[in-house]
Amino acid sequence: MAVTWNVARYDGDKTSGSLSDVLTTLHWTATDSETVSDVKHTGYCYGTVQLAAANSSSFIAFGSVTKDNLIAWAKAALGSDEVTAIETNIAAQITESKTPTTLSGEPS
C-alpha cells in the first residue's frame, strides 16, 4: 500500500506584486486501497492548504507548473508531521474497513 497524493483543484490571483497568475490555494486528495478476497478497502482524505506568498526568485510560471510541483507544495504547506498523520489515518480507514470495530445499518 502506498498513499497516492493528488491536487484536485487550485486557486490563485491574476497578479501578486510583479508576478502574474500566482497560485495561492491547493485542494488536495490522498487515497490508498487494498484488495482482500476481491473486496476493495479504501482510505481517503481531502483538504485545502494556503501556499506561502510567492517569491520572485523561486517562482514557477503558471503554465510551467507540474503535478509534481503541486503535490510537493501541498505536502510542504501541510508539513511532514501532518502528512504522516494523514497517511496514518488513511491506513486506519483501510484497517477498519477490513476488520470493522463498529456496526451500522438501516432498519428493515
Coordinates of C-alpha atoms in Angstrom, one line a residue:
M1 CA 0.0 0.0 0.0
A2 CA 1.2 3.5 -0.9
V3 CA -0.8 6.6 -0.5
T4 CA -1.4 8.5 -3.7
W5 CA -1.5 12.2 -3.5
N6 CA -3.1 14.5 -6.0
V7 CA -4.2 18.1 -6.4
A8 CA -7.8 18.2 -7.4
R9 CA -8.1 22.0 -7.8
Y10 CA -6.1 25.2 -7.3
D11 CA -6.9 28.8 -6.9
G12 CA -4.8 31.9 -7.4
D13 CA -4.5 35.6 -8.1
K14 CA -4.2 37.1 -11.6
T15 CA -1.5 39.4 -10.1
S16 CA 0.6 39.5 -6.9
G17 CA 3.1 42.3 -6.8
S18 CA 5.1 42.0 -10.0
L19 CA 4.1 38.3 -10.6
S20 CA 1.2 37.1 -12.7
D21 CA -1.1 34.0 -12.3
V22 CA 0.1 33.2 -8.8
L23 CA -1.3 30.0 -7.1
T24 CA -2.5 30.7 -3.6
T25 CA -4.6 27.7 -2.5
L26 CA -4.4 24.0 -3.3
H27 CA -7.2 21.5 -2.8
W28 CA -5.5 18.1 -2.3
T29 CA -6.6 14.4 -2.1
A30 CA -4.8 11.4 -0.6
T31 CA -6.0 7.9 -1.3
D32 CA -5.0 4.3 -0.8
S33 CA -6.6 0.9 -1.2
E34 CA -6.1 -2.7 -0.6
T35 CA -8.0 -5.6 -2.1
V36 CA -8.6 -8.7 0.1
S37 CA -10.6 -11.6 -1.3
D38 CA -11.9 -9.5 -4.2
V39 CA -13.1 -6.8 -1.8
K40 CA -11.5 -3.3 -2.2
H41 CA -10.9 -1.5 1.0
T42 CA -10.2 2.3 0.5
G43 CA -9.0 5.1 2.6
Y44 CA -9.4 8.8 1.6
C45 CA -8.7 12.3 2.8
Y46 CA -9.3 15.7 1.3
G47 CA -8.1 19.1 2.3
T48 CA -7.1 22.6 1.4
V49 CA -3.9 24.4 2.1
Q50 CA -2.8 28.0 1.6
L51 CA 0.6 28.5 0.0
A52 CA 3.2 30.9 1.2
A53 CA 3.5 34.2 -0.6
A54 CA 5.1 33.9 -4.0
N55 CA 8.8 34.6 -4.1
S56 CA 10.0 36.0 -7.4
S57 CA 13.4 34.2 -7.1
S58 CA 11.7 30.7 -7.0
F59 CA 8.5 31.5 -8.9
I60 CA 7.4 29.0 -11.5
A61 CA 5.1 30.4 -14.2
F62 CA 1.6 29.1 -14.1
G63 CA 2.0 27.3 -17.5
S64 CA 5.1 25.5 -16.3
V65 CA 3.7 24.2 -13.0
T66 CA 3.6 20.4 -13.0
K67 CA 1.5 17.9 -11.0
D68 CA 4.7 17.0 -9.1
N69 CA 5.2 20.7 -8.2
L70 CA 1.6 20.9 -6.9
I71 CA 1.9 17.8 -4.7
A72 CA 5.3 18.9 -3.3
W73 CA 3.9 22.3 -2.5
A74 CA 0.8 20.8 -0.8
K75 CA 2.9 18.5 1.3
A76 CA 5.3 21.3 2.2
A77 CA 2.4 23.5 3.3
L78 CA 1.0 20.7 5.4
G79 CA 4.3 19.8 7.0
S80 CA 5.8 16.4 7.4
D81 CA 4.0 15.7 10.7
E82 CA 0.6 16.4 9.2
V83 CA 1.4 14.4 6.0
T84 CA 2.3 11.4 8.3
A85 CA -0.9 11.9 10.3
I86 CA -3.0 11.9 7.1
E87 CA -1.3 8.8 5.7
T88 CA -1.7 7.0 9.1
N89 CA -5.4 8.0 9.1
I90 CA -5.9 6.5 5.6
A91 CA -4.2 3.3 6.7
A92 CA -6.5 3.2 9.7
Q93 CA -9.6 3.6 7.5
I94 CA -8.4 0.6 5.4
T95 CA -7.9 -1.5 8.6
E96 CA -11.3 -0.5 9.9
S97 CA -12.9 -1.5 6.5
K98 CA -11.1 -4.9 6.6
T99 CA -11.9 -5.6 10.3
P100 CA -14.7 -3.4 11.4
T101 CA -15.0 -2.5 15.1
T102 CA -18.4 -0.8 14.8
L103 CA -21.7 -1.7 13.3
S104 CA -24.1 0.4 11.2
G105 CA -27.2 -0.3 9.1
E106 CA -30.7 0.7 8.3
P107 CA -33.8 -0.9 9.9
S108 CA -35.8 -3.3 7.7

